[in-house]
Tab-separated table of C-alpha atoms in Angstrom:
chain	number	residue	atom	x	y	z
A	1	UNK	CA	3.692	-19.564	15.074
A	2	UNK	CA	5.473	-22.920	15.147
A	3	UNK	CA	5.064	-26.387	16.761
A	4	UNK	CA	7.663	-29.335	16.441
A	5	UNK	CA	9.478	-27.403	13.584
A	6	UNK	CA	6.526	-26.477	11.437
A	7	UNK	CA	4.597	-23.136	10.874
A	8	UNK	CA	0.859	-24.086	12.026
A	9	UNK	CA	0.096	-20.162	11.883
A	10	UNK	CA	0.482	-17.450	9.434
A	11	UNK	CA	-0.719	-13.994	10.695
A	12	UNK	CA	0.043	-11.146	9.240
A	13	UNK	CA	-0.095	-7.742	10.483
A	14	UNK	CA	0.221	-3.925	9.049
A	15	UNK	CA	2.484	-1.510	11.201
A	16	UNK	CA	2.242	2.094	10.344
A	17	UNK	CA	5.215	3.308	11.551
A	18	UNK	CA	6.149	7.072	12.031
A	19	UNK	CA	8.719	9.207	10.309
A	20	UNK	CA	10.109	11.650	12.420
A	21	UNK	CA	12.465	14.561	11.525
A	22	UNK	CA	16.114	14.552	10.137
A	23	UNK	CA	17.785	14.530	13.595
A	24	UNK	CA	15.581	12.475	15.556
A	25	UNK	CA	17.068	10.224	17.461
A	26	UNK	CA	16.201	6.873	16.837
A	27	UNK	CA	15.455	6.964	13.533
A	28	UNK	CA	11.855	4.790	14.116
A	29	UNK	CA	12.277	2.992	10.408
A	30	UNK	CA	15.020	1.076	10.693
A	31	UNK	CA	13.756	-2.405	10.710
A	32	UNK	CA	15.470	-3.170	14.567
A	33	UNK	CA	13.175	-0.230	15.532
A	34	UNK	CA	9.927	-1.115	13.464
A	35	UNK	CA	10.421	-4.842	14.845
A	36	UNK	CA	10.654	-3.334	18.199
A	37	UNK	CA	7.663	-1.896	17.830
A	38	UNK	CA	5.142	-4.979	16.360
A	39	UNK	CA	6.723	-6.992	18.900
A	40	UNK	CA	5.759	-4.607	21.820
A	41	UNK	CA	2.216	-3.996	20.459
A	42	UNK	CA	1.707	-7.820	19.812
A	43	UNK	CA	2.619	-8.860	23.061
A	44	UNK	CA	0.995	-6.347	24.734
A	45	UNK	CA	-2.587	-8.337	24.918
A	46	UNK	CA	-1.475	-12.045	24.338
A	47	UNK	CA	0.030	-14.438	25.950
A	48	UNK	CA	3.862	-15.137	25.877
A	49	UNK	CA	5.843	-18.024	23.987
A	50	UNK	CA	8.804	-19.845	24.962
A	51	UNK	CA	10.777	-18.016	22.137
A	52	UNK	CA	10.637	-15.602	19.389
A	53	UNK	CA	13.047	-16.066	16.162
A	54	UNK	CA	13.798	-13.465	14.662
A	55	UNK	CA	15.287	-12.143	11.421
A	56	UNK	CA	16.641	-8.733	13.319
A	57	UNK	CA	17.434	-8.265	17.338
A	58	UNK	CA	15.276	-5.908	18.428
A	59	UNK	CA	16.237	-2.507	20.619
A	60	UNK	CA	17.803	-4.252	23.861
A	61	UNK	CA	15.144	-2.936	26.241
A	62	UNK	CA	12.588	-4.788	24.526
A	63	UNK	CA	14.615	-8.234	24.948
A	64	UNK	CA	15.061	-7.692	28.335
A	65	UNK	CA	11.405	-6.929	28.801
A	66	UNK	CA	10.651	-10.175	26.697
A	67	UNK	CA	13.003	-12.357	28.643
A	68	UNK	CA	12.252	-11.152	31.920
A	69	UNK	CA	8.837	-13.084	30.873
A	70	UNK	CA	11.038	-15.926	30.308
A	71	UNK	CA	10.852	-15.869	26.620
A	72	UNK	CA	13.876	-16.463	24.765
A	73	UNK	CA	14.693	-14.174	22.173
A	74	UNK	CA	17.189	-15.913	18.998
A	75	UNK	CA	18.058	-14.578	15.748
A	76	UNK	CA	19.315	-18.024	14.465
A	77	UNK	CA	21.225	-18.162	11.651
A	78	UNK	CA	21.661	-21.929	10.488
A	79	UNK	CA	19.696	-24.754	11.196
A	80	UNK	CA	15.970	-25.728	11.605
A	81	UNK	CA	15.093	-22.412	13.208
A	82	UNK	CA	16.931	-20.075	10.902
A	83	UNK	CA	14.891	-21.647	7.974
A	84	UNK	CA	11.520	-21.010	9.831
A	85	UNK	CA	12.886	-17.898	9.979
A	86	UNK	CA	13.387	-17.378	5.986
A	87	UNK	CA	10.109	-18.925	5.686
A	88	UNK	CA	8.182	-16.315	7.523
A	89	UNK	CA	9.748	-13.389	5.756
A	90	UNK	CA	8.862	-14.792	2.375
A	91	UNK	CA	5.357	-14.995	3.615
A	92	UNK	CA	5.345	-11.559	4.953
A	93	UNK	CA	6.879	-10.592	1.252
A	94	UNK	CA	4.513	-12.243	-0.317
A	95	UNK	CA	1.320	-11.090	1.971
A	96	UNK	CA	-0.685	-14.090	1.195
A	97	UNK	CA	0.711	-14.259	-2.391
A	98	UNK	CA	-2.698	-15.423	-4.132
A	99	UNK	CA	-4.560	-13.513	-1.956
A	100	UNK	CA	-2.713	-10.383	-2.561
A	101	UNK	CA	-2.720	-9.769	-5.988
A	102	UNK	CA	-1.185	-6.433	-5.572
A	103	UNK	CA	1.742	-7.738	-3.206
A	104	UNK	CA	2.504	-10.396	-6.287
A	105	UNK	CA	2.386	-7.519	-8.772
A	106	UNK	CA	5.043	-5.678	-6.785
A	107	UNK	CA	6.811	-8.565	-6.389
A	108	UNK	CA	6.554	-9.341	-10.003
A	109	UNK	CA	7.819	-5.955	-11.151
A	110	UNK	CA	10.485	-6.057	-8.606
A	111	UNK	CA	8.923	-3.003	-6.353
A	112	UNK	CA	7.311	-2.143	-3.436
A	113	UNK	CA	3.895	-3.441	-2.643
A	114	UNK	CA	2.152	-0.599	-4.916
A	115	UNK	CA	-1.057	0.114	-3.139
A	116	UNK	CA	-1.733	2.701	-4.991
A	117	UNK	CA	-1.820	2.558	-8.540
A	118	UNK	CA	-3.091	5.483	-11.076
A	119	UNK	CA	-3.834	4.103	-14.670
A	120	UNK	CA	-3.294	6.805	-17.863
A	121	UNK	CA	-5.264	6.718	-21.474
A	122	UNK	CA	-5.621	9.163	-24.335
A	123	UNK	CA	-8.432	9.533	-26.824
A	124	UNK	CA	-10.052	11.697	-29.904
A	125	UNK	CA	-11.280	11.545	-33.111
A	126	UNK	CA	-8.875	11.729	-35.764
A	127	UNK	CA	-6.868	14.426	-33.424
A	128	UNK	CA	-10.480	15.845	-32.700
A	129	UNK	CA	-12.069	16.117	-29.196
A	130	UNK	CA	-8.894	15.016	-27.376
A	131	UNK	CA	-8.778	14.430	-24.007
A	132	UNK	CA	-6.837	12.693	-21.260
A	133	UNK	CA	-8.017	9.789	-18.558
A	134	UNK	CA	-6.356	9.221	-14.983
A	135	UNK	CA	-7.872	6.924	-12.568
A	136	UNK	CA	-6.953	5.666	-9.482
A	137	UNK	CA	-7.078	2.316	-7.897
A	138	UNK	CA	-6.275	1.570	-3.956
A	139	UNK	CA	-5.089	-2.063	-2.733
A	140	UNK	CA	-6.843	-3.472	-6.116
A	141	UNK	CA	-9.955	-1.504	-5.689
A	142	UNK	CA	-11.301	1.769	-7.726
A	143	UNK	CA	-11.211	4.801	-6.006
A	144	UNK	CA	-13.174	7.133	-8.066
A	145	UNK	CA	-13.233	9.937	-5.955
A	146	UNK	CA	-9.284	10.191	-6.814
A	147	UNK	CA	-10.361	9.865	-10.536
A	148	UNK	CA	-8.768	12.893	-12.687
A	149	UNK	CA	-9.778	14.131	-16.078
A	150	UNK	CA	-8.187	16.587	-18.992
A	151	UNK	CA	-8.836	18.258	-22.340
A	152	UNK	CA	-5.685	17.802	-24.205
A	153	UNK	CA	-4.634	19.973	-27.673
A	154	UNK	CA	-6.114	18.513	-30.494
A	155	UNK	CA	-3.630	16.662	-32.225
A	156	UNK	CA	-3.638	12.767	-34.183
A	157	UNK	CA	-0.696	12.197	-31.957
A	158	UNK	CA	-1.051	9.681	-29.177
A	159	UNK	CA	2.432	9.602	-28.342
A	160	UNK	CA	1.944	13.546	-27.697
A	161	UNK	CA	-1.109	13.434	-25.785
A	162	UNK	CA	0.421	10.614	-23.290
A	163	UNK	CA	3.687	13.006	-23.092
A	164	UNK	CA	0.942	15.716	-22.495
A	165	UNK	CA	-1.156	14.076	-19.807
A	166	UNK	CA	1.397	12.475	-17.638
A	167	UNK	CA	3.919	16.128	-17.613
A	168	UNK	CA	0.456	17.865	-16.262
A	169	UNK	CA	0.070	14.802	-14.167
A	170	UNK	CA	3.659	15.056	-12.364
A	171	UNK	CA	4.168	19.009	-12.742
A	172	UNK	CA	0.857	18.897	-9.965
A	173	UNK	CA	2.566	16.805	-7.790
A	174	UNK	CA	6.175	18.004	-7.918
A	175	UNK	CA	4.382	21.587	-7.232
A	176	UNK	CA	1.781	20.863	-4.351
A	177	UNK	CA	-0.847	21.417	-6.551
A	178	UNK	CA	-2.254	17.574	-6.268
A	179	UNK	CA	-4.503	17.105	-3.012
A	180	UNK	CA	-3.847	12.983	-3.595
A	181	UNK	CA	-0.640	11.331	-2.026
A	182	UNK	CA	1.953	10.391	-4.528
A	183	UNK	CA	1.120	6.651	-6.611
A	184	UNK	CA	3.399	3.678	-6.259
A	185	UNK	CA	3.059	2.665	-9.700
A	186	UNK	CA	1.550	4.200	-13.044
A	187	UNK	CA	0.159	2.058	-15.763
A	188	UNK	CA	-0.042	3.254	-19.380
A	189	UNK	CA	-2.693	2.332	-21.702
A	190	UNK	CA	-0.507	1.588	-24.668
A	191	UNK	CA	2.570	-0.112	-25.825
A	192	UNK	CA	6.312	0.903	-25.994
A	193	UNK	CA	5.804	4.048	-27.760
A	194	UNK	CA	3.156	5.544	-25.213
A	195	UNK	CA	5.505	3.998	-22.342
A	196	UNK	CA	8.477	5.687	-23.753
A	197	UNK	CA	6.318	9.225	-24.199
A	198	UNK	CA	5.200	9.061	-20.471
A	199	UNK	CA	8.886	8.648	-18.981
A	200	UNK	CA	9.937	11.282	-21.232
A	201	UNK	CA	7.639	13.355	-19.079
A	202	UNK	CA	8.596	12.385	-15.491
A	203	UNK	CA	12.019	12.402	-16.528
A	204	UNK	CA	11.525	16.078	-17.880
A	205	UNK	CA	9.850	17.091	-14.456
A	206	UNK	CA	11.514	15.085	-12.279
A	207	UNK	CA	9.363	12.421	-10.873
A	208	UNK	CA	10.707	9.522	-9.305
A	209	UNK	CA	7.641	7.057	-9.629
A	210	UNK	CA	8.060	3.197	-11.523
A	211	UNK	CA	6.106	3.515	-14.751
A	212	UNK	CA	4.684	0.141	-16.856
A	213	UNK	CA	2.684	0.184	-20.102
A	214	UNK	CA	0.283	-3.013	-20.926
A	215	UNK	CA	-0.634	-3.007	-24.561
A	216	UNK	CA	-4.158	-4.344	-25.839
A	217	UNK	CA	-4.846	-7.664	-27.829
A	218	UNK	CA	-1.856	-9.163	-26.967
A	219	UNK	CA	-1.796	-8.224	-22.689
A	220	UNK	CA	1.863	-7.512	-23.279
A	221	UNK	CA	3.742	-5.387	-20.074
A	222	UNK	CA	6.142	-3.691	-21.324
A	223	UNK	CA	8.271	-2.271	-18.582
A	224	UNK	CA	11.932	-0.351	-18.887
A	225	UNK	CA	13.592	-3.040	-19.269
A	226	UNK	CA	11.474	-4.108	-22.551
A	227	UNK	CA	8.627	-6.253	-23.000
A	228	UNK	CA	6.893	-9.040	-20.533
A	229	UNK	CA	4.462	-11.838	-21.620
A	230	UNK	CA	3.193	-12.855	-18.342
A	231	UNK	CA	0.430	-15.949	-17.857
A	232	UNK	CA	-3.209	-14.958	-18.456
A	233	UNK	CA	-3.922	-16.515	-15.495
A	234	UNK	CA	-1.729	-14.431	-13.150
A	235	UNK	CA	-3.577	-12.203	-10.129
A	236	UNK	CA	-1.179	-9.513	-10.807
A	237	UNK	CA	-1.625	-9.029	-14.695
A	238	UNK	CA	-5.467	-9.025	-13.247
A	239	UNK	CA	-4.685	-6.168	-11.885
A	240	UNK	CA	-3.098	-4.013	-14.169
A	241	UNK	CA	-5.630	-5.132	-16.902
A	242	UNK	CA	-8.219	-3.501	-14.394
A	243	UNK	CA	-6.809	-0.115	-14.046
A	244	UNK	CA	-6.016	-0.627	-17.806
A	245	UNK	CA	-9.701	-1.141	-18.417
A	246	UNK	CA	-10.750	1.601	-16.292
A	247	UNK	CA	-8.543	4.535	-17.961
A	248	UNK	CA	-9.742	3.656	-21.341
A	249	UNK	CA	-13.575	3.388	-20.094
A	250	UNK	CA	-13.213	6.698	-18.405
A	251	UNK	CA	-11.366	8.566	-21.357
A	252	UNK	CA	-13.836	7.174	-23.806
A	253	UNK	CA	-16.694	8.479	-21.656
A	254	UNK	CA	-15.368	12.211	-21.389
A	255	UNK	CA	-14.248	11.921	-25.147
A	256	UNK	CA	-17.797	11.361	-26.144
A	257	UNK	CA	-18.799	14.379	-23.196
A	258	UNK	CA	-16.480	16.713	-25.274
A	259	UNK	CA	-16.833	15.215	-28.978
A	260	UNK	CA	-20.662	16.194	-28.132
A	261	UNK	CA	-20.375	19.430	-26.894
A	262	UNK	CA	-17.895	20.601	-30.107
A	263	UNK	CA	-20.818	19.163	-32.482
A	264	UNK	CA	-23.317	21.039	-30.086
A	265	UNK	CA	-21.430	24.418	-30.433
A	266	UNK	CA	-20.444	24.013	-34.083
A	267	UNK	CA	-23.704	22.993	-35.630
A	268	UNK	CA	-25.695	25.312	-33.663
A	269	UNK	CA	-24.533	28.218	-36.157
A	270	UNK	CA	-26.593	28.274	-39.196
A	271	UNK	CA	-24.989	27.529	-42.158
A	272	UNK	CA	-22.263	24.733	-40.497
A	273	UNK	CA	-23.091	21.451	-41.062
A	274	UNK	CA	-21.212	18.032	-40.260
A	275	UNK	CA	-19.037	18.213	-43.427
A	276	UNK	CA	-18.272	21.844	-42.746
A	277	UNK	CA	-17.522	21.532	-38.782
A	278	UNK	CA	-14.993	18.832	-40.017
A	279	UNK	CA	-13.274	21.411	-42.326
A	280	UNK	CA	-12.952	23.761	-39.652
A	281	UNK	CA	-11.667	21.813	-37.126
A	282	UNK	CA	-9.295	20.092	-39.445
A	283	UNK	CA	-7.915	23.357	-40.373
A	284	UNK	CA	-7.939	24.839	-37.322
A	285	UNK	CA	-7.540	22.057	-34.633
A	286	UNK	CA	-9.951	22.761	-31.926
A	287	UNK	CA	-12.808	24.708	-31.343
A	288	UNK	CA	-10.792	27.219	-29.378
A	289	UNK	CA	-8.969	28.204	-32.199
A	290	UNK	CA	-12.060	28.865	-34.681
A	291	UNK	CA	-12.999	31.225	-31.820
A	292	UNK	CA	-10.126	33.514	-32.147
A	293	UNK	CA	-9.532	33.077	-35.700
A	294	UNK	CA	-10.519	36.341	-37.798
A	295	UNK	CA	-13.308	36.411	-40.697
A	296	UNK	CA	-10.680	36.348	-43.449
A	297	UNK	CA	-9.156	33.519	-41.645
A	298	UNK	CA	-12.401	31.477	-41.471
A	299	UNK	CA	-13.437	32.316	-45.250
A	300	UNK	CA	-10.439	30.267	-46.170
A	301	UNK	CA	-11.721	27.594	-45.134
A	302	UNK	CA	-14.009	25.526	-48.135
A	303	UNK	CA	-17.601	26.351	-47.269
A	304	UNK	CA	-17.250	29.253	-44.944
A	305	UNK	CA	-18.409	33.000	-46.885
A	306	UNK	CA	-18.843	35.965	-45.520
A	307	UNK	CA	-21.888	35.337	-43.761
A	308	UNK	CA	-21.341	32.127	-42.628
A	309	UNK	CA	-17.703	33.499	-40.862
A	310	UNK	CA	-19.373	36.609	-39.051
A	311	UNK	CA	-21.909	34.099	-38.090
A	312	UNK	CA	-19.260	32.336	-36.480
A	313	UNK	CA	-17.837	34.901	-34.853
A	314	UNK	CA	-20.988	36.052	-33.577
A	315	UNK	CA	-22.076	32.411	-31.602
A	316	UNK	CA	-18.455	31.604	-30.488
Protein backbone atom coordinates (compact mmCIF):
# COMPACT_ATOMS: atom_id res chain seq x y z
CA UNK A 1 0.00 0.00 0.00
CA UNK A 2 1.14 3.53 -0.81
CA UNK A 3 0.33 7.15 0.21
CA UNK A 4 1.95 10.36 -1.41
CA UNK A 5 4.63 8.12 -3.13
CA UNK A 6 5.72 6.02 -0.20
CA UNK A 7 5.01 2.33 0.84
CA UNK A 8 3.24 2.77 4.43
CA UNK A 9 2.27 -1.10 4.13
CA UNK A 10 4.04 -4.26 3.48
CA UNK A 11 1.76 -7.38 3.48
CA UNK A 12 2.65 -10.30 2.26
CA UNK A 13 0.65 -13.16 1.26
CA UNK A 14 1.19 -17.07 0.20
CA UNK A 15 -0.85 -18.25 -2.97
CA UNK A 16 -0.94 -21.91 -3.54
CA UNK A 17 -1.64 -22.08 -6.90
CA UNK A 18 -2.74 -25.27 -8.87
CA UNK A 19 -1.00 -27.22 -11.56
CA UNK A 20 -3.22 -28.62 -13.90
CA UNK A 21 -2.48 -31.10 -16.75
CA UNK A 22 -0.29 -30.73 -19.96
CA UNK A 23 -3.14 -29.37 -22.15
CA UNK A 24 -5.04 -27.35 -19.87
CA UNK A 25 -5.95 -24.39 -21.02
CA UNK A 26 -4.79 -21.61 -19.19
CA UNK A 27 -1.88 -22.80 -17.92
CA UNK A 28 -2.80 -21.35 -14.04
CA UNK A 29 1.22 -20.64 -13.30
CA UNK A 30 2.06 -18.19 -15.44
CA UNK A 31 2.55 -15.19 -13.32
CA UNK A 32 -0.49 -13.02 -15.43
CA UNK A 33 -2.64 -15.98 -14.21
CA UNK A 34 -1.27 -16.41 -10.52
CA UNK A 35 -1.58 -12.43 -10.25
CA UNK A 36 -5.04 -12.84 -11.47
CA UNK A 37 -5.75 -14.91 -8.95
CA UNK A 38 -4.26 -12.97 -5.48
CA UNK A 39 -5.80 -10.04 -6.89
CA UNK A 40 -9.34 -11.64 -7.13
CA UNK A 41 -9.06 -13.34 -3.70
CA UNK A 42 -7.68 -10.05 -2.08
CA UNK A 43 -10.28 -7.96 -3.25
CA UNK A 44 -12.83 -10.17 -2.67
CA UNK A 45 -13.41 -9.01 1.22
CA UNK A 46 -11.73 -5.47 1.25
CA UNK A 47 -12.32 -2.46 0.17
CA UNK A 48 -11.17 -1.03 -3.26
CA UNK A 49 -8.23 1.55 -4.03
CA UNK A 50 -8.01 4.15 -6.53
CA UNK A 51 -5.30 2.05 -8.38
CA UNK A 52 -3.31 -1.03 -8.40
CA UNK A 53 0.42 -1.01 -9.99
CA UNK A 54 1.41 -3.71 -11.12
CA UNK A 55 4.52 -5.56 -12.31
CA UNK A 56 2.26 -7.93 -14.84
CA UNK A 57 -1.44 -7.05 -16.43
CA UNK A 58 -3.54 -9.40 -15.20
CA UNK A 59 -6.16 -11.76 -17.41
CA UNK A 60 -8.43 -8.87 -19.00
CA UNK A 61 -11.62 -9.98 -17.25
CA UNK A 62 -10.19 -9.27 -14.04
CA UNK A 63 -9.30 -5.50 -15.12
CA UNK A 64 -12.51 -4.95 -16.28
CA UNK A 65 -14.01 -6.30 -13.11
CA UNK A 66 -11.45 -4.02 -11.16
CA UNK A 67 -12.21 -0.93 -13.15
CA UNK A 68 -15.75 -1.28 -13.34
CA UNK A 69 -15.15 -0.48 -9.40
CA UNK A 70 -13.42 2.47 -10.63
CA UNK A 71 -10.00 1.33 -9.82
CA UNK A 72 -7.39 1.99 -12.20
CA UNK A 73 -5.28 -0.72 -13.12
CA UNK A 74 -1.28 0.52 -14.46
CA UNK A 75 1.68 -1.47 -15.06
CA UNK A 76 4.00 1.65 -15.10
CA UNK A 77 7.14 1.38 -16.38
CA UNK A 78 9.22 4.66 -15.58
CA UNK A 79 8.74 7.09 -13.10
CA UNK A 80 7.68 7.34 -9.38
CA UNK A 81 5.18 4.51 -9.71
CA UNK A 82 7.25 2.05 -11.67
CA UNK A 83 9.88 2.26 -8.80
CA UNK A 84 7.17 1.49 -6.10
CA UNK A 85 6.64 -1.09 -8.25
CA UNK A 86 10.40 -2.61 -8.15
CA UNK A 87 10.25 -1.93 -4.58
CA UNK A 88 7.44 -4.25 -3.78
CA UNK A 89 8.80 -7.17 -5.72
CA UNK A 90 12.10 -7.00 -3.91
CA UNK A 91 10.13 -7.19 -0.76
CA UNK A 92 8.07 -10.03 -1.89
CA UNK A 93 11.70 -11.67 -2.95
CA UNK A 94 12.99 -11.06 0.01
CA UNK A 95 9.79 -12.16 2.32
CA UNK A 96 10.74 -9.99 5.16
CA UNK A 97 14.49 -10.56 4.52
CA UNK A 98 15.58 -10.68 8.37
CA UNK A 99 12.63 -12.24 9.24
CA UNK A 100 12.92 -14.95 6.76
CA UNK A 101 16.00 -16.51 7.21
CA UNK A 102 15.21 -19.19 4.80
CA UNK A 103 13.99 -16.68 1.95
CA UNK A 104 17.70 -14.91 2.48
CA UNK A 105 19.34 -18.34 2.27
CA UNK A 106 17.68 -18.94 -1.09
CA UNK A 107 18.41 -15.76 -2.06
CA UNK A 108 21.93 -16.11 -0.97
CA UNK A 109 22.53 -19.34 -2.87
CA UNK A 110 20.80 -17.97 -5.82
CA UNK A 111 17.59 -20.51 -5.55
CA UNK A 112 14.25 -20.82 -4.77
CA UNK A 113 12.98 -20.09 -1.33
CA UNK A 114 14.04 -23.76 -0.03
CA UNK A 115 11.42 -24.59 2.51
CA UNK A 116 12.40 -27.68 2.79
CA UNK A 117 15.76 -28.58 3.54
CA UNK A 118 17.15 -32.30 4.42
CA UNK A 119 20.68 -32.19 6.13
CA UNK A 120 23.19 -35.52 5.46
CA UNK A 121 26.13 -36.88 8.00
CA UNK A 122 28.17 -40.05 8.19
CA UNK A 123 29.75 -41.70 11.20
CA UNK A 124 31.76 -44.94 12.71
CA UNK A 125 34.51 -45.97 14.48
CA UNK A 126 37.55 -46.39 12.63
CA UNK A 127 35.21 -47.83 9.59
CA UNK A 128 33.32 -49.70 12.51
CA UNK A 129 29.57 -49.29 13.32
CA UNK A 130 28.88 -47.08 10.28
CA UNK A 131 25.87 -45.55 9.73
CA UNK A 132 24.16 -42.73 7.86
CA UNK A 133 22.01 -39.49 9.27
CA UNK A 134 19.17 -37.59 7.21
CA UNK A 135 17.07 -35.07 8.83
CA UNK A 136 14.68 -32.83 7.74
CA UNK A 137 13.93 -29.27 8.47
CA UNK A 138 10.59 -27.28 7.21
CA UNK A 139 10.57 -23.28 6.83
CA UNK A 140 13.66 -23.29 9.47
CA UNK A 141 12.05 -25.66 11.82
CA UNK A 142 12.88 -29.59 12.59
CA UNK A 143 10.57 -31.92 11.39
CA UNK A 144 11.49 -35.09 13.00
CA UNK A 145 8.84 -37.13 11.93
CA UNK A 146 10.54 -36.79 8.28
CA UNK A 147 13.87 -37.77 10.05
CA UNK A 148 15.57 -40.88 8.11
CA UNK A 149 18.23 -43.21 9.34
CA UNK A 150 20.79 -46.01 7.70
CA UNK A 151 23.40 -48.66 8.47
CA UNK A 152 26.02 -48.11 5.93
CA UNK A 153 29.04 -50.91 4.98
CA UNK A 154 31.68 -50.66 7.27
CA UNK A 155 34.34 -48.90 5.72
CA UNK A 156 37.09 -45.82 7.11
CA UNK A 157 35.84 -44.03 4.07
CA UNK A 158 33.72 -40.96 4.59
CA UNK A 159 33.79 -39.92 1.16
CA UNK A 160 32.15 -43.53 0.46
CA UNK A 161 29.64 -43.52 3.04
CA UNK A 162 28.31 -39.85 1.90
CA UNK A 163 28.36 -41.35 -1.87
CA UNK A 164 26.50 -44.29 -0.09
CA UNK A 165 23.84 -42.43 1.85
CA UNK A 166 22.79 -39.78 -0.53
CA UNK A 167 22.53 -42.66 -3.89
CA UNK A 168 20.01 -44.62 -1.31
CA UNK A 169 18.66 -41.24 -0.50
CA UNK A 170 17.77 -40.21 -4.29
CA UNK A 171 17.33 -43.91 -5.76
CA UNK A 172 13.94 -43.71 -3.09
CA UNK A 173 12.79 -40.78 -4.54
CA UNK A 174 13.51 -41.18 -8.25
CA UNK A 175 11.59 -44.71 -7.63
CA UNK A 176 8.42 -43.76 -5.48
CA UNK A 177 9.72 -45.45 -2.75
CA UNK A 178 10.01 -42.07 -0.44
CA UNK A 179 6.51 -41.17 1.23
CA UNK A 180 8.18 -37.34 1.81
CA UNK A 181 7.86 -34.68 -1.07
CA UNK A 182 11.06 -33.97 -2.83
CA UNK A 183 13.70 -31.24 -0.68
CA UNK A 184 14.61 -27.88 -2.11
CA UNK A 185 18.00 -27.99 -0.91
CA UNK A 186 20.43 -30.69 0.71
CA UNK A 187 23.15 -29.76 3.08
CA UNK A 188 26.23 -31.95 3.60
CA UNK A 189 27.99 -32.30 6.77
CA UNK A 190 31.49 -31.99 5.42
CA UNK A 191 33.72 -30.09 3.16
CA UNK A 192 34.55 -30.31 -0.62
CA UNK A 193 35.36 -33.86 -0.66
CA UNK A 194 31.97 -35.08 0.99
CA UNK A 195 30.19 -32.33 -1.33
CA UNK A 196 31.85 -33.69 -4.34
CA UNK A 197 30.92 -37.58 -3.16
CA UNK A 198 27.18 -36.60 -2.72
CA UNK A 199 26.76 -35.01 -6.37
CA UNK A 200 28.52 -37.90 -7.66
CA UNK A 201 25.45 -39.71 -6.42
CA UNK A 202 22.53 -37.58 -7.71
CA UNK A 203 24.33 -37.17 -10.77
CA UNK A 204 24.63 -41.10 -11.04
CA UNK A 205 20.77 -41.42 -10.33
CA UNK A 206 19.58 -38.58 -11.76
CA UNK A 207 18.36 -36.13 -9.26
CA UNK A 208 17.88 -32.69 -10.04
CA UNK A 209 18.02 -31.12 -6.43
CA UNK A 210 20.81 -27.96 -5.46
CA UNK A 211 23.30 -29.59 -3.12
CA UNK A 212 25.72 -27.33 -0.50
CA UNK A 213 28.29 -28.71 1.96
CA UNK A 214 29.23 -26.46 5.23
CA UNK A 215 32.43 -27.69 6.74
CA UNK A 216 33.09 -27.54 10.66
CA UNK A 217 35.57 -25.15 12.55
CA UNK A 218 35.83 -22.87 9.96
CA UNK A 219 31.60 -22.52 8.90
CA UNK A 220 32.87 -22.59 5.35
CA UNK A 221 29.82 -23.27 2.43
CA UNK A 222 31.18 -24.71 -0.07
CA UNK A 223 28.78 -24.81 -2.95
CA UNK A 224 29.51 -25.93 -6.88
CA UNK A 225 30.89 -23.18 -7.67
CA UNK A 226 33.72 -23.56 -4.80
CA UNK A 227 33.96 -22.27 -1.45
CA UNK A 228 31.86 -19.33 0.50
CA UNK A 229 32.95 -17.53 3.74
CA UNK A 230 29.79 -15.91 4.63
CA UNK A 231 29.39 -13.45 7.98
CA UNK A 232 28.84 -15.31 11.27
CA UNK A 233 26.24 -13.16 11.84
CA UNK A 234 24.08 -13.98 8.79
CA UNK A 235 20.26 -15.59 9.41
CA UNK A 236 20.86 -17.80 6.54
CA UNK A 237 24.30 -19.45 7.53
CA UNK A 238 22.00 -19.85 10.91
CA UNK A 239 20.25 -21.97 9.17
CA UNK A 240 22.28 -24.30 7.50
CA UNK A 241 24.50 -24.56 10.68
CA UNK A 242 21.13 -25.92 12.25
CA UNK A 243 20.36 -28.69 9.96
CA UNK A 244 24.21 -29.12 10.01
CA UNK A 245 24.01 -29.58 13.75
CA UNK A 246 21.12 -31.76 13.63
CA UNK A 247 22.54 -34.52 11.06
CA UNK A 248 25.64 -34.91 13.03
CA UNK A 249 23.60 -35.10 16.51
CA UNK A 250 21.33 -37.64 14.99
CA UNK A 251 24.12 -39.85 13.27
CA UNK A 252 26.15 -39.76 16.41
CA UNK A 253 23.13 -40.96 18.39
CA UNK A 254 22.33 -44.10 16.09
CA UNK A 255 26.21 -44.67 15.78
CA UNK A 256 26.42 -45.17 19.47
CA UNK A 257 22.70 -47.36 19.09
CA UNK A 258 24.67 -49.65 16.64
CA UNK A 259 28.42 -49.38 18.03
CA UNK A 260 26.47 -50.85 21.25
CA UNK A 261 24.62 -53.47 19.90
CA UNK A 262 27.98 -54.96 17.81
CA UNK A 263 29.84 -54.90 21.38
CA UNK A 264 26.54 -56.50 22.83
CA UNK A 265 26.54 -59.36 20.20
CA UNK A 266 30.31 -59.82 20.02
CA UNK A 267 31.21 -59.99 23.66
CA UNK A 268 28.34 -62.01 24.58
CA UNK A 269 30.29 -65.20 23.15
CA UNK A 270 32.64 -66.55 25.63
CA UNK A 271 36.00 -66.36 24.83
CA UNK A 272 35.74 -62.70 22.70
CA UNK A 273 36.84 -59.97 24.45
CA UNK A 274 37.33 -56.15 23.44
CA UNK A 275 40.80 -56.76 21.89
CA UNK A 276 39.50 -59.81 20.08
CA UNK A 277 36.02 -58.23 18.75
CA UNK A 278 38.42 -55.53 17.29
CA UNK A 279 40.41 -58.24 15.39
CA UNK A 280 37.42 -59.61 13.98
CA UNK A 281 35.81 -56.80 12.83
CA UNK A 282 38.97 -55.35 11.45
CA UNK A 283 39.42 -58.38 9.44
CA UNK A 284 36.19 -58.90 8.53
CA UNK A 285 34.40 -55.45 8.41
CA UNK A 286 31.11 -55.84 10.03
CA UNK A 287 29.41 -58.09 12.12
CA UNK A 288 27.47 -59.46 9.19
CA UNK A 289 30.33 -60.81 7.70
CA UNK A 290 31.77 -62.78 10.90
CA UNK A 291 28.30 -64.37 10.65
CA UNK A 292 28.77 -66.00 7.38
CA UNK A 293 32.36 -66.48 7.56
CA UNK A 294 33.34 -70.34 8.00
CA UNK A 295 35.38 -71.81 11.14
CA UNK A 296 38.62 -71.99 9.16
CA UNK A 297 37.95 -68.51 8.15
CA UNK A 298 37.47 -67.23 11.73
CA UNK A 299 40.59 -69.31 13.16
CA UNK A 300 42.66 -67.03 11.03
CA UNK A 301 41.99 -64.50 12.77
CA UNK A 302 44.75 -63.90 16.02
CA UNK A 303 42.87 -65.17 19.05
CA UNK A 304 40.09 -67.15 17.53
CA UNK A 305 40.77 -71.45 17.98
CA UNK A 306 38.68 -73.93 17.36
CA UNK A 307 36.44 -73.47 20.10
CA UNK A 308 36.25 -70.03 20.24
CA UNK A 309 35.15 -70.05 16.11
CA UNK A 310 32.31 -72.80 16.54
CA UNK A 311 31.38 -70.70 19.44
CA UNK A 312 30.91 -68.04 17.12
CA UNK A 313 29.13 -69.68 14.80
CA UNK A 314 26.89 -71.05 17.25
CA UNK A 315 25.62 -67.31 18.90
CA UNK A 316 25.64 -65.48 15.48
Amino acid sequence: HSERGQLVDRDRHRLDAAVMDEGDDPTPNTPAAVLSAFLTQYYAEREFPDAVLLAERPDDDVVDWLEGEDVAVRVPGAGREAKLVELALKNARKRGGRTDPVGALGERLGIDRPERIEGFDVSHASGTAAVGSNVCFVDGSAATSDYRRKKLADRNDDYANMRELVRWRATRAIEGRDDRPDPDLLLIDGGEGQLGAARDALAEIGWDVPVVALAKAEEIVVTPDGPRRWPDDTSELHVLQRVRDEAHRFAVQYHQTVRDEVRTVLDDVPGVGPETRKRLLRRFGSVQNVRDASVEDLRDVDGIGKTTAERLRDRL
